[in-house]
Amino acid sequence: RGVKHKPRASGLEEELRRKFGGIDVALIAGSGGIFEVVADGRLLFSKKQKGRFPEAGEIVRLLSGHE
């Protein structure tokens, strides 16, 4: 399953780099379908909690509100 979401995660990584320039983005392999976005130690999105992968632009909006 993790391989299934890798293109989406990589696309999100590129979207974040384009939008935020010098942002430090790391894709860390996990297991069990875990996909989480953490900024400054705070969990902003959890696929396990939401039961879905983030929608287009959702992480950018969450990060924009985080700043």
PDB file of N, CA and C in Angstrom:
ATOM      1  N   ARG A   1       0.818  -1.205   0.000  1.00  0.00           N
ATOM      2  CA  ARG A   1       0.000   0.000   0.000  1.00  0.00           C
ATOM      3  C   ARG A   1       0.859   1.265   0.000  1.00  0.00           C
ATOM      4  N   GLY A   2       1.969   1.274   0.753  1.00  0.00           N
ATOM      5  CA  GLY A   2       2.818   2.446   0.822  1.00  0.00           C
ATOM      6  C   GLY A   2       3.306   2.886  -0.541  1.00  0.00           C
ATOM      7  N   VAL A   3       3.596   1.894  -1.396  1.00  0.00           N
ATOM      8  CA  VAL A   3       4.050   2.193  -2.751  1.00  0.00           C
ATOM      9  C   VAL A   3       2.940   2.877  -3.531  1.00  0.00           C
ATOM     10  N   LYS A   4       1.709   2.511  -3.268  1.00  0.00           N
ATOM     11  CA  LYS A   4       0.557   3.105  -3.950  1.00  0.00           C
ATOM     12  C   LYS A   4       0.488   4.616  -3.726  1.00  0.00           C
ATOM     13  N   HIS A   5       0.816   5.078  -2.529  1.00  0.00           N
ATOM     14  CA  HIS A   5       0.716   6.497  -2.203  1.00  0.00           C
ATOM     15  C   HIS A   5       2.004   7.275  -2.454  1.00  0.00           C
ATOM     16  N   LYS A   6       3.098   6.590  -2.794  1.00  0.00           N
ATOM     17  CA  LYS A   6       4.374   7.274  -2.978  1.00  0.00           C
ATOM     18  C   LYS A   6       4.295   8.366  -4.045  1.00  0.00           C
ATOM     19  N   PRO A   7       3.680   8.138  -5.212  1.00  0.00           N
ATOM     20  CA  PRO A   7       3.585   9.238  -6.191  1.00  0.00           C
ATOM     21  C   PRO A   7       2.811  10.443  -5.638  1.00  0.00           C
ATOM     22  N   ARG A   8       1.761  10.188  -4.870  1.00  0.00           N
ATOM     23  CA  ARG A   8       0.996  11.293  -4.274  1.00  0.00           C
ATOM     24  C   ARG A   8       1.829  12.030  -3.241  1.00  0.00           C
ATOM     25  N   ALA A   9       2.560  11.286  -2.423  1.00  0.00           N
ATOM     26  CA  ALA A   9       3.415  11.903  -1.411  1.00  0.00           C
ATOM     27  C   ALA A   9       4.537  12.695  -2.071  1.00  0.00           C
ATOM     28  N   SER A  10       5.121  12.158  -3.128  1.00  0.00           N
ATOM     29  CA  SER A  10       6.184  12.871  -3.849  1.00  0.00           C
ATOM     30  C   SER A  10       5.638  14.139  -4.497  1.00  0.00           C
ATOM     31  N   GLY A  11       4.429  14.067  -5.030  1.00  0.00           N
ATOM     32  CA  GLY A  11       3.791  15.250  -5.613  1.00  0.00           C
ATOM     33  C   GLY A  11       3.548  16.315  -4.561  1.00  0.00           C
ATOM     34  N   LEU A  12       3.149  15.895  -3.376  1.00  0.00           N
ATOM     35  CA  LEU A  12       2.936  16.827  -2.272  1.00  0.00           C
ATOM     36  C   LEU A  12       4.257  17.467  -1.868  1.00  0.00           C
ATOM     37  N   GLU A  13       5.305  16.667  -1.837  1.00  0.00           N
ATOM     38  CA  GLU A  13       6.634  17.184  -1.499  1.00  0.00           C
ATOM     39  C   GLU A  13       7.027  18.299  -2.475  1.00  0.00           C
ATOM     40  N   GLU A  14       6.821  18.077  -3.765  1.00  0.00           N
ATOM     41  CA  GLU A  14       7.141  19.095  -4.769  1.00  0.00           C
ATOM     42  C   GLU A  14       6.270  20.340  -4.618  1.00  0.00           C
ATOM     43  N   GLU A  15       4.981  20.133  -4.345  1.00  0.00           N
ATOM     44  CA  GLU A  15       4.064  21.258  -4.144  1.00  0.00           C
ATOM     45  C   GLU A  15       4.530  22.139  -2.973  1.00  0.00           C
ATOM     46  N   LEU A  16       4.946  21.514  -1.891  1.00  0.00           N
ATOM     47  CA  LEU A  16       5.407  22.262  -0.718  1.00  0.00           C
ATOM     48  C   LEU A  16       6.696  23.023  -1.006  1.00  0.00           C
ATOM     49  N   ARG A  17       7.607  22.395  -1.744  1.00  0.00           N
ATOM     50  CA  ARG A  17       8.863  23.072  -2.088  1.00  0.00           C
ATOM     51  C   ARG A  17       8.610  24.283  -2.987  1.00  0.00           C
ATOM     52  N   ARG A  18       7.673  24.147  -3.940  1.00  0.00           N
ATOM     53  CA  ARG A  18       7.338  25.276  -4.833  1.00  0.00           C
ATOM     54  C   ARG A  18       6.688  26.416  -4.050  1.00  0.00           C
ATOM     55  N   LYS A  19       5.773  26.082  -3.173  1.00  0.00           N
ATOM     56  CA  LYS A  19       5.004  27.092  -2.445  1.00  0.00           C
ATOM     57  C   LYS A  19       5.827  27.797  -1.367  1.00  0.00           C
ATOM     58  N   PHE A  20       6.651  27.030  -0.646  1.00  0.00           N
ATOM     59  CA  PHE A  20       7.333  27.580   0.518  1.00  0.00           C
ATOM     60  C   PHE A  20       8.843  27.726   0.359  1.00  0.00           C
ATOM     61  N   GLY A  21       9.364  27.491  -0.829  1.00  0.00           N
ATOM     62  CA  GLY A  21      10.787  27.714  -1.091  1.00  0.00           C
ATOM     63  C   GLY A  21      11.724  26.900  -0.231  1.00  0.00           C
ATOM     64  N   GLY A  22      12.275  27.484   0.806  1.00  0.00           N
ATOM     65  CA  GLY A  22      13.309  26.846   1.607  1.00  0.00           C
ATOM     66  C   GLY A  22      12.816  25.875   2.659  1.00  0.00           C
ATOM     67  N   ILE A  23      11.579  25.451   2.570  1.00  0.00           N
ATOM     68  CA  ILE A  23      11.023  24.538   3.571  1.00  0.00           C
ATOM     69  C   ILE A  23      11.781  23.207   3.565  1.00  0.00           C
ATOM     70  N   ASP A  24      11.975  22.632   4.735  1.00  0.00           N
ATOM     71  CA  ASP A  24      12.626  21.341   4.875  1.00  0.00           C
ATOM     72  C   ASP A  24      11.546  20.270   4.821  1.00  0.00           C
ATOM     73  N   VAL A  25      11.537  19.486   3.746  1.00  0.00           N
ATOM     74  CA  VAL A  25      10.526  18.445   3.538  1.00  0.00           C
ATOM     75  C   VAL A  25      11.230  17.099   3.514  1.00  0.00           C
ATOM     76  N   ALA A  26      10.710  16.141   4.256  1.00  0.00           N
ATOM     77  CA  ALA A  26      11.287  14.803   4.269  1.00  0.00           C
ATOM     78  C   ALA A  26      10.171  13.774   4.159  1.00  0.00           C
ATOM     79  N   LEU A  27      10.314  12.854   3.220  1.00  0.00           N
ATOM     80  CA  LEU A  27       9.407  11.718   3.126  1.00  0.00           C
ATOM     81  C   LEU A  27      10.057  10.577   3.890  1.00  0.00           C
ATOM     82  N   ILE A  28       9.368  10.080   4.885  1.00  0.00           N
ATOM     83  CA  ILE A  28       9.906   9.011   5.719  1.00  0.00           C
ATOM     84  C   ILE A  28       9.011   7.794   5.544  1.00  0.00           C
ATOM     85  N   ALA A  29       9.615   6.715   5.069  1.00  0.00           N
ATOM     86  CA  ALA A  29       8.848   5.495   4.826  1.00  0.00           C
ATOM     87  C   ALA A  29       8.262   4.974   6.122  1.00  0.00           C
ATOM     88  N   GLY A  30       7.029   4.539   6.042  1.00  0.00           N
ATOM     89  CA  GLY A  30       6.347   3.977   7.195  1.00  0.00           C
ATOM     90  C   GLY A  30       5.667   2.683   6.798  1.00  0.00           C
ATOM     91  N   SER A  31       4.808   2.202   7.650  1.00  0.00           N
ATOM     92  CA  SER A  31       4.062   0.991   7.325  1.00  0.00           C
ATOM     93  C   SER A  31       2.622   1.156   7.791  1.00  0.00           C
ATOM     94  N   GLY A  32       1.780   0.304   7.301  1.00  0.00           N
ATOM     95  CA  GLY A  32       0.394   0.311   7.742  1.00  0.00           C
ATOM     96  C   GLY A  32      -0.437   1.472   7.226  1.00  0.00           C
ATOM     97  N   GLY A  33       0.003   2.108   6.124  1.00  0.00           N
ATOM     98  CA  GLY A  33      -0.777   3.191   5.538  1.00  0.00           C
ATOM     99  C   GLY A  33      -0.678   4.509   6.280  1.00  0.00           C
ATOM    100  N   ILE A  34       0.322   4.660   7.121  1.00  0.00           N
ATOM    101  CA  ILE A  34       0.499   5.898   7.883  1.00  0.00           C
ATOM    102  C   ILE A  34       0.997   7.002   6.963  1.00  0.00           C
ATOM    103  N   PHE A  35       0.358   8.155   7.026  1.00  0.00           N
ATOM    104  CA  PHE A  35       0.806   9.348   6.311  1.00  0.00           C
ATOM    105  C   PHE A  35       0.510  10.521   7.230  1.00  0.00           C
ATOM    106  N   GLU A  36       1.557  11.160   7.719  1.00  0.00           N
ATOM    107  CA  GLU A  36       1.375  12.275   8.642  1.00  0.00           C
ATOM    108  C   GLU A  36       2.199  13.467   8.187  1.00  0.00           C
ATOM    109  N   VAL A  37       1.683  14.647   8.463  1.00  0.00           N
ATOM    110  CA  VAL A  37       2.409  15.887   8.190  1.00  0.00           C
ATOM    111  C   VAL A  37       2.607  16.577   9.532  1.00  0.00           C
ATOM    112  N   VAL A  38       3.870  16.814   9.856  1.00  0.00           N
ATOM    113  CA  VAL A  38       4.244  17.442  11.118  1.00  0.00           C
ATOM    114  C   VAL A  38       5.025  18.705  10.802  1.00  0.00           C
ATOM    115  N   ALA A  39       4.689  19.811  11.456  1.00  0.00           N
ATOM    116  CA  ALA A  39       5.414  21.076  11.291  1.00  0.00           C
ATOM    117  C   ALA A  39       5.765  21.591  12.672  1.00  0.00           C
ATOM    118  N   ASP A  40       7.031  21.862  12.880  1.00  0.00           N
ATOM    119  CA  ASP A  40       7.508  22.361  14.178  1.00  0.00           C
ATOM    120  C   ASP A  40       7.050  21.484  15.335  1.00  0.00           C
ATOM    121  N   GLY A  41       7.064  20.171  15.107  1.00  0.00           N
ATOM    122  CA  GLY A  41       6.697  19.226  16.158  1.00  0.00           C
ATOM    123  C   GLY A  41       5.206  19.054  16.378  1.00  0.00           C
ATOM    124  N   ARG A  42       4.381  19.741  15.603  1.00  0.00           N
ATOM    125  CA  ARG A  42       2.918  19.664  15.760  1.00  0.00           C
ATOM    126  C   ARG A  42       2.303  18.872  14.609  1.00  0.00           C
ATOM    127  N   LEU A  43       1.466  17.905  14.908  1.00  0.00           N
ATOM    128  CA  LEU A  43       0.794  17.106  13.891  1.00  0.00           C
ATOM    129  C   LEU A  43      -0.289  17.946  13.214  1.00  0.00           C
ATOM    130  N   LEU A  44      -0.133  18.155  11.903  1.00  0.00           N
ATOM    131  CA  LEU A  44      -1.120  18.945  11.159  1.00  0.00           C
ATOM    132  C   LEU A  44      -2.118  18.075  10.413  1.00  0.00           C
ATOM    133  N   PHE A  45      -1.665  16.899   9.985  1.00  0.00           N
ATOM    134  CA  PHE A  45      -2.557  16.007   9.236  1.00  0.00           C
ATOM    135  C   PHE A  45      -2.150  14.570   9.510  1.00  0.00           C
ATOM    136  N   SER A  46      -3.130  13.714   9.727  1.00  0.00           N
ATOM    137  CA  SER A  46      -2.902  12.286   9.907  1.00  0.00           C
ATOM    138  C   SER A  46      -3.904  11.516   9.061  1.00  0.00           C
ATOM    139  N   LYS A  47      -3.393  10.742   8.103  1.00  0.00           N
ATOM    140  CA  LYS A  47      -4.267   9.914   7.278  1.00  0.00           C
ATOM    141  C   LYS A  47      -4.992   8.892   8.150  1.00  0.00           C
ATOM    142  N   LYS A  48      -4.325   8.384   9.158  1.00  0.00           N
ATOM    143  CA  LYS A  48      -4.953   7.408  10.049  1.00  0.00           C
ATOM    144  C   LYS A  48      -6.142   8.026  10.786  1.00  0.00           C
ATOM    145  N   GLN A  49      -5.999   9.252  11.276  1.00  0.00           N
ATOM    146  CA  GLN A  49      -7.094   9.921  11.994  1.00  0.00           C
ATOM    147  C   GLN A  49      -8.227  10.324  11.058  1.00  0.00           C
ATOM    148  N   LYS A  50      -7.868  10.841   9.869  1.00  0.00           N
ATOM    149  CA  LYS A  50      -8.881  11.336   8.925  1.00  0.00           C
ATOM    150  C   LYS A  50      -9.503  10.226   8.088  1.00  0.00           C
ATOM    151  N   GLY A  51      -8.766   9.112   7.932  1.00  0.00           N
ATOM    152  CA  GLY A  51      -9.260   8.011   7.112  1.00  0.00           C
ATOM    153  C   GLY A  51      -9.135   8.268   5.621  1.00  0.00           C
ATOM    154  N   ARG A  52      -8.266   9.219   5.256  1.00  0.00           N
ATOM    155  CA  ARG A  52      -8.092   9.555   3.833  1.00  0.00           C
ATOM    156  C   ARG A  52      -6.749  10.251   3.635  1.00  0.00           C
ATOM    157  N   PHE A  53      -6.333  10.285   2.378  1.00  0.00           N
ATOM    158  CA  PHE A  53      -5.143  11.026   1.999  1.00  0.00           C
ATOM    159  C   PHE A  53      -5.545  12.496   1.852  1.00  0.00           C
ATOM    160  N   PRO A  54      -4.644  13.450   2.102  1.00  0.00           N
ATOM    161  CA  PRO A  54      -5.033  14.860   1.984  1.00  0.00           C
ATOM    162  C   PRO A  54      -5.448  15.232   0.564  1.00  0.00           C
ATOM    163  N   GLU A  55      -6.400  16.134   0.471  1.00  0.00           N
ATOM    164  CA  GLU A  55      -6.865  16.641  -0.822  1.00  0.00           C
ATOM    165  C   GLU A  55      -5.855  17.635  -1.382  1.00  0.00           C
ATOM    166  N   ALA A  56      -5.942  17.889  -2.669  1.00  0.00           N
ATOM    167  CA  ALA A  56      -5.037  18.835  -3.323  1.00  0.00           C
ATOM    168  C   ALA A  56      -5.101  20.184  -2.608  1.00  0.00           C
ATOM    169  N   GLY A  57      -3.953  20.720  -2.253  1.00  0.00           N
ATOM    170  CA  GLY A  57      -3.879  22.026  -1.621  1.00  0.00           C
ATOM    171  C   GLY A  57      -4.160  22.040  -0.127  1.00  0.00           C
ATOM    172  N   GLU A  58      -4.638  20.934   0.430  1.00  0.00           N
ATOM    173  CA  GLU A  58      -5.018  20.903   1.848  1.00  0.00           C
ATOM    174  C   GLU A  58      -3.817  21.133   2.771  1.00  0.00           C
ATOM    175  N   ILE A  59      -2.693  20.499   2.490  1.00  0.00           N
ATOM    176  CA  ILE A  59      -1.516  20.645   3.344  1.00  0.00           C
ATOM    177  C   ILE A  59      -0.954  22.057   3.236  1.00  0.00           C
ATOM    178  N   VAL A  60      -0.966  22.627   2.046  1.00  0.00           N
ATOM    179  CA  VAL A  60      -0.515  24.008   1.871  1.00  0.00           C
ATOM    180  C   VAL A  60      -1.375  24.952   2.712  1.00  0.00           C
ATOM    181  N   ARG A  61      -2.683  24.742   2.693  1.00  0.00           N
ATOM    182  CA  ARG A  61      -3.588  25.571   3.512  1.00  0.00           C
ATOM    183  C   ARG A  61      -3.299  25.394   5.002  1.00  0.00           C
ATOM    184  N   LEU A  62      -3.089  24.150   5.431  1.00  0.00           N
ATOM    185  CA  LEU A  62      -2.799  23.900   6.840  1.00  0.00           C
ATOM    186  C   LEU A  62      -1.485  24.562   7.259  1.00  0.00           C
ATOM    187  N   LEU A  63      -0.478  24.453   6.410  1.00  0.00           N
ATOM    188  CA  LEU A  63       0.811  25.069   6.719  1.00  0.00           C
ATOM    189  C   LEU A  63       0.731  26.588   6.687  1.00  0.00           C
ATOM    190  N   SER A  64      -0.048  27.130   5.783  1.00  0.00           N
ATOM    191  CA  SER A  64      -0.200  28.580   5.708  1.00  0.00           C
ATOM    192  C   SER A  64      -0.844  29.118   6.980  1.00  0.00           C
ATOM    193  N   GLY A  65      -1.781  28.383   7.527  1.00  0.00           N
ATOM    194  CA  GLY A  65      -2.423  28.771   8.774  1.00  0.00           C
ATOM    195  C   GLY A  65      -1.553  28.535   9.984  1.00  0.00           C
ATOM    196  N   HIS A  66      -0.554  27.705   9.826  1.00  0.00           N
ATOM    197  CA  HIS A  66       0.350  27.335  10.923  1.00  0.00           C
ATOM    198  C   HIS A  66       1.380  28.421  11.194  1.00  0.00           C
ATOM    199  N   GLU A  67       1.732  29.175  10.158  1.00  0.00           N
ATOM    200  CA  GLU A  67       2.829  30.147  10.281  1.00  0.00           C
ATOM    201  C   GLU A  67       2.513  31.271  11.221  1.00  0.00           C
TER     202      GLU A  67
END
